[in-house]
Short mmCIF file of C-alpha atoms and ligand atoms in Angstrom, two decimals:
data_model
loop_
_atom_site.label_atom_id
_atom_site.label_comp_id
_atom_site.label_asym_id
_atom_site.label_seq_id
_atom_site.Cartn_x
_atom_site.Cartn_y
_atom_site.Cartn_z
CA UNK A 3 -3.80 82.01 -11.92
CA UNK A 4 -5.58 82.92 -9.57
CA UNK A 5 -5.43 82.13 -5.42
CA UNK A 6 -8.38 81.69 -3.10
CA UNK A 7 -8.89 80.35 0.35
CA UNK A 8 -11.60 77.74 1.54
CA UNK A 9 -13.63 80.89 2.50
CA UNK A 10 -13.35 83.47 -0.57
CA UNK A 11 -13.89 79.84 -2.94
CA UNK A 12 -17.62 79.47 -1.00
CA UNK A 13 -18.60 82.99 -2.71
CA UNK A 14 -18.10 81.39 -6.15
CA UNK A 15 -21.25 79.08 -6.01
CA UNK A 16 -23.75 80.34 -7.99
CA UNK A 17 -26.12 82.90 -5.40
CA UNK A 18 -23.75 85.59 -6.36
CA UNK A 19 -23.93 85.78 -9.69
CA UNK A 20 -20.23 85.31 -9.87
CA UNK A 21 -18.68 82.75 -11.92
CA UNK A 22 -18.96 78.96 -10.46
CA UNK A 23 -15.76 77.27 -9.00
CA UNK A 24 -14.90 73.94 -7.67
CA UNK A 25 -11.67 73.42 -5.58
CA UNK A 26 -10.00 69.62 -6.13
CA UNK A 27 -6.95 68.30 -4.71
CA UNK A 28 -5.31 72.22 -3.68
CA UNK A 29 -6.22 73.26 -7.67
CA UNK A 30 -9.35 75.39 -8.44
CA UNK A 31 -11.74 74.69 -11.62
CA UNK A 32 -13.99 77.08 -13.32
CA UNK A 33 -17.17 75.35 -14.39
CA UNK A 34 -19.34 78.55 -15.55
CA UNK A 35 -19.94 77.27 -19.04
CA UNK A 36 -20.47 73.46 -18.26
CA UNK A 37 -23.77 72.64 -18.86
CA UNK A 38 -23.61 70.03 -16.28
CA UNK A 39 -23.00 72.83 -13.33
CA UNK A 40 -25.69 74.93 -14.47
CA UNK A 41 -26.93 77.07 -11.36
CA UNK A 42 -23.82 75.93 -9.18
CA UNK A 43 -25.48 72.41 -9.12
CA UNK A 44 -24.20 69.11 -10.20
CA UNK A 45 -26.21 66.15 -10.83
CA UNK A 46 -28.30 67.21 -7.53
CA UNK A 47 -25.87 66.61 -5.31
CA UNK A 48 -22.66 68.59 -5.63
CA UNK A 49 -22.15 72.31 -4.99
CA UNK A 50 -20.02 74.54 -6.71
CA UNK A 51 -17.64 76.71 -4.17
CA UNK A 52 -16.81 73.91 -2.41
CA UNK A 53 -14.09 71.73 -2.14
CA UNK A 54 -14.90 68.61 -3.94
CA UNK A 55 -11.91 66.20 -3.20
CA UNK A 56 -13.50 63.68 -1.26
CA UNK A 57 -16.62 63.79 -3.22
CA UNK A 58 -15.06 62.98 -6.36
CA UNK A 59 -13.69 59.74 -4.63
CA UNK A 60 -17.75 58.39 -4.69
CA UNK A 61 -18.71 59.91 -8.03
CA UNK A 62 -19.39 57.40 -11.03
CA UNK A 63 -16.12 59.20 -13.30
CA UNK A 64 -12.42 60.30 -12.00
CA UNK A 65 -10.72 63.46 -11.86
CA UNK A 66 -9.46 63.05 -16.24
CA UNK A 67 -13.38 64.73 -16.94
CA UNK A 68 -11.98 68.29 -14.95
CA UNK A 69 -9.90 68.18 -17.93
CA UNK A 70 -12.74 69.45 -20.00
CA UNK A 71 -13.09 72.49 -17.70
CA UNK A 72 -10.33 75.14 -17.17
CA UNK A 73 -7.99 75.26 -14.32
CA UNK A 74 -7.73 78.83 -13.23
CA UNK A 75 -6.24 78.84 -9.80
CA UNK A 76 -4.90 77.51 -6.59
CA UNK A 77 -6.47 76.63 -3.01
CA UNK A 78 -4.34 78.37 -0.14
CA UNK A 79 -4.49 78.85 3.60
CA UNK B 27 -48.24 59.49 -5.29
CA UNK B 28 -47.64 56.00 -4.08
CA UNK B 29 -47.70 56.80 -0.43
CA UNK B 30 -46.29 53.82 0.86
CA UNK B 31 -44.00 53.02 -1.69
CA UNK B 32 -42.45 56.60 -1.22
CA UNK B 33 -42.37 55.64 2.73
CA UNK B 34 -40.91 52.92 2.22
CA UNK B 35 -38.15 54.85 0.34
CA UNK B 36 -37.44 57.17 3.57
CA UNK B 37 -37.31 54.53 6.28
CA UNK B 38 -34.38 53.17 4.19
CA UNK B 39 -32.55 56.14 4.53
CA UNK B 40 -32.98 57.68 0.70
CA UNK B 41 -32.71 61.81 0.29
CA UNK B 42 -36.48 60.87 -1.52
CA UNK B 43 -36.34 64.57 -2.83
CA UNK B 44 -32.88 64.06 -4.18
CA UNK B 45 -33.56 60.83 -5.70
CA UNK B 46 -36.88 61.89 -7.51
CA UNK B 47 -34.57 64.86 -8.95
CA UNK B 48 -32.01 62.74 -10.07
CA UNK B 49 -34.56 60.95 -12.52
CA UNK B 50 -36.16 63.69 -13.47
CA UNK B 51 -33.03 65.07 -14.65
CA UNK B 52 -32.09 61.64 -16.26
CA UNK B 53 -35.54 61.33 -17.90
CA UNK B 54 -35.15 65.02 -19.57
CA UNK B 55 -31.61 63.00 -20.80
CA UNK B 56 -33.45 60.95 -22.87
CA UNK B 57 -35.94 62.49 -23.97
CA UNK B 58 -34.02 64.83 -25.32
CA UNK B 59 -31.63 62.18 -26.68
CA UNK B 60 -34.16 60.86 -28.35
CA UNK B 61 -34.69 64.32 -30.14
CA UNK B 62 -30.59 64.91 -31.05
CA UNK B 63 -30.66 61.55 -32.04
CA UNK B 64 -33.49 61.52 -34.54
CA UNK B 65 -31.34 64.92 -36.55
CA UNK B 66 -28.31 62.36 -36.15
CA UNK B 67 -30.21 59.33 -37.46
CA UNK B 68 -31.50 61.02 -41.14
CA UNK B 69 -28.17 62.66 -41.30
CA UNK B 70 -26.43 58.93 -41.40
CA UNK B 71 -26.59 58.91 -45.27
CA UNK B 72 -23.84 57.40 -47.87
CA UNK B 73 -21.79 54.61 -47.91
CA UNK B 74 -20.23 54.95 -44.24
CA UNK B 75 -23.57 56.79 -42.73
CA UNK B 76 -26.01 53.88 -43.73
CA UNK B 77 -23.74 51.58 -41.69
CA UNK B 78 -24.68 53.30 -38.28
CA UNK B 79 -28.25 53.71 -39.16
CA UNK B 80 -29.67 50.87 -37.43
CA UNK B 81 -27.36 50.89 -33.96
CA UNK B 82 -28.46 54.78 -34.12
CA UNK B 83 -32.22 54.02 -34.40
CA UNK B 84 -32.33 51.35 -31.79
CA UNK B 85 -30.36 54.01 -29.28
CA UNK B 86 -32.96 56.35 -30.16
CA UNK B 87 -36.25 54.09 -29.43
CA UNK B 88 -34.51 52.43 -26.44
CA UNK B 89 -33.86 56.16 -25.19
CA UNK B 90 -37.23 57.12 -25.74
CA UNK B 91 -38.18 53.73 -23.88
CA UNK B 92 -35.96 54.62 -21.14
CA UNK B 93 -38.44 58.14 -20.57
CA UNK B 94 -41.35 56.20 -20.76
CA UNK B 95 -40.46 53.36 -18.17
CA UNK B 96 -38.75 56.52 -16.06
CA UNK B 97 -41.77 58.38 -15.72
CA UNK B 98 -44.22 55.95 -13.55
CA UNK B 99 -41.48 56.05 -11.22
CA UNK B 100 -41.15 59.90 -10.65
CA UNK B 101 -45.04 60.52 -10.35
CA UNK B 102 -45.15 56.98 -7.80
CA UNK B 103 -42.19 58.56 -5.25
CA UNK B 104 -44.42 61.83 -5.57
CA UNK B 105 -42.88 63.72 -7.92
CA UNK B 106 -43.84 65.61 -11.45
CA UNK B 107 -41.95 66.45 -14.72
CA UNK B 108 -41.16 70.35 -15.75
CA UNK B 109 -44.58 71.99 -16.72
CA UNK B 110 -42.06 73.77 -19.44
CA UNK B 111 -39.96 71.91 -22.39
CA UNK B 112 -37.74 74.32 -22.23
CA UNK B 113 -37.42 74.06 -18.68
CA UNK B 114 -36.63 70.21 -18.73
CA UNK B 115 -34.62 70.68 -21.64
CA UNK B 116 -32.11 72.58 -19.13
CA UNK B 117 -32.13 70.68 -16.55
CA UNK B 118 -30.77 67.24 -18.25
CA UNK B 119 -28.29 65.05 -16.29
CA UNK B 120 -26.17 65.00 -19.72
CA UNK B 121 -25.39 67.92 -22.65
CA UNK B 122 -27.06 68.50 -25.87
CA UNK B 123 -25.99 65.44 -28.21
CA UNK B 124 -25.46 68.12 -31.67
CA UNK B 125 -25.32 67.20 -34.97
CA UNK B 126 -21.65 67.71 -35.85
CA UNK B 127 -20.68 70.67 -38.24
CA UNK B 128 -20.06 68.23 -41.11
CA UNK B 129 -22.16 65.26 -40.89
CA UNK B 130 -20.50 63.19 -43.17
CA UNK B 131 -17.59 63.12 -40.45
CA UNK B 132 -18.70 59.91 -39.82
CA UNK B 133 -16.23 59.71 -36.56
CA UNK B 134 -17.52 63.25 -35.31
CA UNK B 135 -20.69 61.49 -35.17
CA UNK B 136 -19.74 58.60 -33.32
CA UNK B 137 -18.14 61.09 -30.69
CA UNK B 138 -21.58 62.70 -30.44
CA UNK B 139 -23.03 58.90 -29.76
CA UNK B 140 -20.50 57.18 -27.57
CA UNK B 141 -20.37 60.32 -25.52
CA UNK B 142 -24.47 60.40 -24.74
CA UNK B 143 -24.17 56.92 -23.90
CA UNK B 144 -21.16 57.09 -21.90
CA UNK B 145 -22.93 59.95 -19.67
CA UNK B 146 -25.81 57.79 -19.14
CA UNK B 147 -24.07 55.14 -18.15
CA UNK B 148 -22.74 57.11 -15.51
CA UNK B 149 -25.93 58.40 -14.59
CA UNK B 150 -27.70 55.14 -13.84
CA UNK B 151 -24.95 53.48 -12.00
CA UNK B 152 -24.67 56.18 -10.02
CA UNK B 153 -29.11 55.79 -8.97
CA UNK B 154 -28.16 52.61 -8.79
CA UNK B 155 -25.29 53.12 -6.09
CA UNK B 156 -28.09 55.02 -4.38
CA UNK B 157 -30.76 52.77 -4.72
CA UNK B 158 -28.93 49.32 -3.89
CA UNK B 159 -30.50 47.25 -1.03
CA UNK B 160 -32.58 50.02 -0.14
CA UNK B 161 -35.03 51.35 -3.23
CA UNK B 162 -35.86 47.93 -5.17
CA UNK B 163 -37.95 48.92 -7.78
CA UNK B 164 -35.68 52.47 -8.68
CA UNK B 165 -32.70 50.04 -8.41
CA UNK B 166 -34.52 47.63 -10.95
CA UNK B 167 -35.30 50.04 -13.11
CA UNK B 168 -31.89 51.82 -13.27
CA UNK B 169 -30.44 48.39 -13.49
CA UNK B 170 -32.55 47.55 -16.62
CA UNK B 171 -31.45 50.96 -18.24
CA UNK B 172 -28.26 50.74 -17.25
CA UNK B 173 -27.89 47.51 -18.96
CA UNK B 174 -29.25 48.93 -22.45
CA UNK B 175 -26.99 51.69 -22.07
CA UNK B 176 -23.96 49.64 -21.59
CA UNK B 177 -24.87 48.15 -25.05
CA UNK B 178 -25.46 51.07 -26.80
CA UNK B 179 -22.12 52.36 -25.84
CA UNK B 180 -20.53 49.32 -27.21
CA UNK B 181 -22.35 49.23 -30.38
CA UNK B 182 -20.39 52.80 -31.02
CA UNK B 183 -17.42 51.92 -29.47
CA UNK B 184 -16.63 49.38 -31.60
CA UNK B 185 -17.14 51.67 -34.97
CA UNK B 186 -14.63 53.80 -33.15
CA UNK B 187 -12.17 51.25 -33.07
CA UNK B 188 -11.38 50.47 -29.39
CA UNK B 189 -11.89 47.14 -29.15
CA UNK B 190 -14.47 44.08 -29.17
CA UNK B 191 -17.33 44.11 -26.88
CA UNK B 192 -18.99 40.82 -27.42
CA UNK B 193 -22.16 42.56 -28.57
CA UNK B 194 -23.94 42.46 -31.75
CA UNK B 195 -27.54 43.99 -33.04
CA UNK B 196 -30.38 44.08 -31.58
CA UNK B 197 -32.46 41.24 -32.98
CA UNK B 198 -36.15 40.99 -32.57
CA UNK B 199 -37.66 43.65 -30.07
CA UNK B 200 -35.98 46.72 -28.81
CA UNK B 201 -35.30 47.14 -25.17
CA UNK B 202 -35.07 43.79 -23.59
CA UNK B 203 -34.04 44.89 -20.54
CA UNK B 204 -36.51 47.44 -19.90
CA UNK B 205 -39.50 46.01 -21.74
CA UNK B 206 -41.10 44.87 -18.16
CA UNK B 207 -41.53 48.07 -17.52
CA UNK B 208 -43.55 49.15 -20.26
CA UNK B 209 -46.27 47.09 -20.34
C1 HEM C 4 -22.41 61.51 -7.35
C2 HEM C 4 -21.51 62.30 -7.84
C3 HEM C 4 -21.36 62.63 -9.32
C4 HEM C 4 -22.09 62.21 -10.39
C5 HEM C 4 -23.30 61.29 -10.44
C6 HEM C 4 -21.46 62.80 -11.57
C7 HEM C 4 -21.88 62.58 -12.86
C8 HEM C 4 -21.31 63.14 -13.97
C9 HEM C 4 -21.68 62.84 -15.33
C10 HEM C 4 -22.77 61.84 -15.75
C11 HEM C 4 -20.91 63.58 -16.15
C12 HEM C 4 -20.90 63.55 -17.67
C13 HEM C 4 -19.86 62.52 -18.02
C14 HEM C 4 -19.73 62.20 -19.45
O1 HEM C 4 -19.99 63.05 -20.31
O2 HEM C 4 -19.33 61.04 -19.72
C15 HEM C 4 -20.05 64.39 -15.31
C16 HEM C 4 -19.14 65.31 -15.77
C17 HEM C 4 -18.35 66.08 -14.95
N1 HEM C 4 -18.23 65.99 -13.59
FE1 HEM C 4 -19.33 64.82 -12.37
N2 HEM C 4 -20.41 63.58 -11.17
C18 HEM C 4 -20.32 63.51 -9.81
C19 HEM C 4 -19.40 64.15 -9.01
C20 HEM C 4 -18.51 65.09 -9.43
C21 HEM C 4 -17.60 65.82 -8.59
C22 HEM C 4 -17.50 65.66 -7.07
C23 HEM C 4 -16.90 66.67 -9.40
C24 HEM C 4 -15.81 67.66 -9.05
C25 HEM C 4 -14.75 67.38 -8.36
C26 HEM C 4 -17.36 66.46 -10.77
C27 HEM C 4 -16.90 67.13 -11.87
C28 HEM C 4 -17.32 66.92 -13.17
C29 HEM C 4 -16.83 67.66 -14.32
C30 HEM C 4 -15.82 68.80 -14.31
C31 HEM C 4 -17.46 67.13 -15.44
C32 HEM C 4 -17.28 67.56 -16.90
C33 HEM C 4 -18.28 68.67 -17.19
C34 HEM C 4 -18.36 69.05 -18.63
O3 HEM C 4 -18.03 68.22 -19.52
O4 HEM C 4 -18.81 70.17 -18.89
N3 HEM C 4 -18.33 65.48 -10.74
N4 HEM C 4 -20.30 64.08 -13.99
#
């Protein structure tokens, strides 16, 4: 597991080429191999590296579908 | 372009760019549907496979419906569609639909189905969360898909055993939702 602040998460969005990640509610998500975050992008208007909690509240599916990507780490201060 | 019609999109406060995107990337979603549901279709052979046939090909023309009613819209709010296949292949609001390793797994192929539909059911009602009081004839049109989706997902819901929908076959024409926008 792995532990990244607000800051070091933002270099994980795709201009990099590092892998992507998505931070929701304190837990961190890798989303590399979804084909729906291809380029650190999601459905046009979601970036990866970001926190994405209050996003998800407006987005047509709930948090069960970051089941199908693996949680690798932790948000800290 | 439609130059007003686009305007008329901006004063009401719509990311146009954003928007025109957004069904661009739903349009390559059926389209290519359409495709990965065609391999599905001939492989629904056999006692259990001829069963699905006909919910599978109306899903498939209604998808294909869905790209040609979507299409007017992009090129009206001043947008274009991938000079490359290949291109708009990739860039599809929902995954490749596969044919299942063993296609007489006649659940892994209801999977395959319910989970296209349920993707695109997400996609339109999120356009039309967008478009709502703002974008009437995008919000029309998503509405109109939207509703054809919804039925297709029942269709292979049911087969999967999680309940009654209320829905049966299509009977007469395909798309009756989304017709209007095809003549
Ligand atoms: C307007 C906002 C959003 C839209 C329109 C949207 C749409 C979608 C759609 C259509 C799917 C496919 C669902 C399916 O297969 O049934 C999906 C999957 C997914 N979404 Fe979103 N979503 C949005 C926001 C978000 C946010 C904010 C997050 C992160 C917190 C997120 C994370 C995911 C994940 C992890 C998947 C599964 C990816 C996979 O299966 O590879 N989405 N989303």
């Amino acid at each position: 597991m792995i532990k990244l602040t607000i800051e070091a998460l933002s270099q994980y969005n795709g201009d990099h080429n590092t892998p992507l990640y998505i931070a929701y509610k304190g837990k961190i998500y890798d989303v590399s191999s979804s084909f729906l975050w291809k380029g650190g992008k999601h459905q046009v208007l979601h970036k990866a590296g970001q926190d994405l909690t209050e996003e998800l509240e407006h987005a047509p599916h709930g948090a069960d579908l970051l089941k199908r990507v693996p949680c690798i780490g932790q948000l800290v201060e | 372009m439609a130059r007003v019609a686009r305007e008329m999109v901006e004063r009401s406060g719509i990311n146009v760019d954003e928007l025109v995107e957004l069904l661009v990337k739903n349009a390559s979603a059926e389209l290519t549907t359409y495709y990965y549901y065609t391999i599905l279709r001939v492989n629904l052979i056999g006692l259990k496979g001829e069963g699905l046939k006909e919910i599978a090909e109306a899903a498939r023309i209604e998808d294909r419906n869905h790209f040609e009613a979507l299409v007017p819209r992009i090129y009206e709010l001043g947008g274009a569609l991938p000079a490359s296949m290949n291109d708009f292949h990739d860039i599809s609001a929902c995954p490749p639909a596969p044919l299942p390793e063993d296609p007489t797994n006649i659940e892994a192929m209801l999977k395959v189905f319910v989970n296209a539909e349920r993707c695109a059911v997400r996609g339109y009602t999120q356009i039309c969360n967008m478009t709502a009081g703002k974008d009437h004839r995008t919000y029309d049109l998503a509405l109109a898909i939207l509703n054809e989706e919804i039925e297709h997902e029942s269709w292979f819901s049911e087969f999967l055993g999680e309940g009654p929908s209320g829905h049966f076959l299509r009977r007469g024409e395909n798309s009756p939702f989304v017709s209007k926008f095809l003549k």
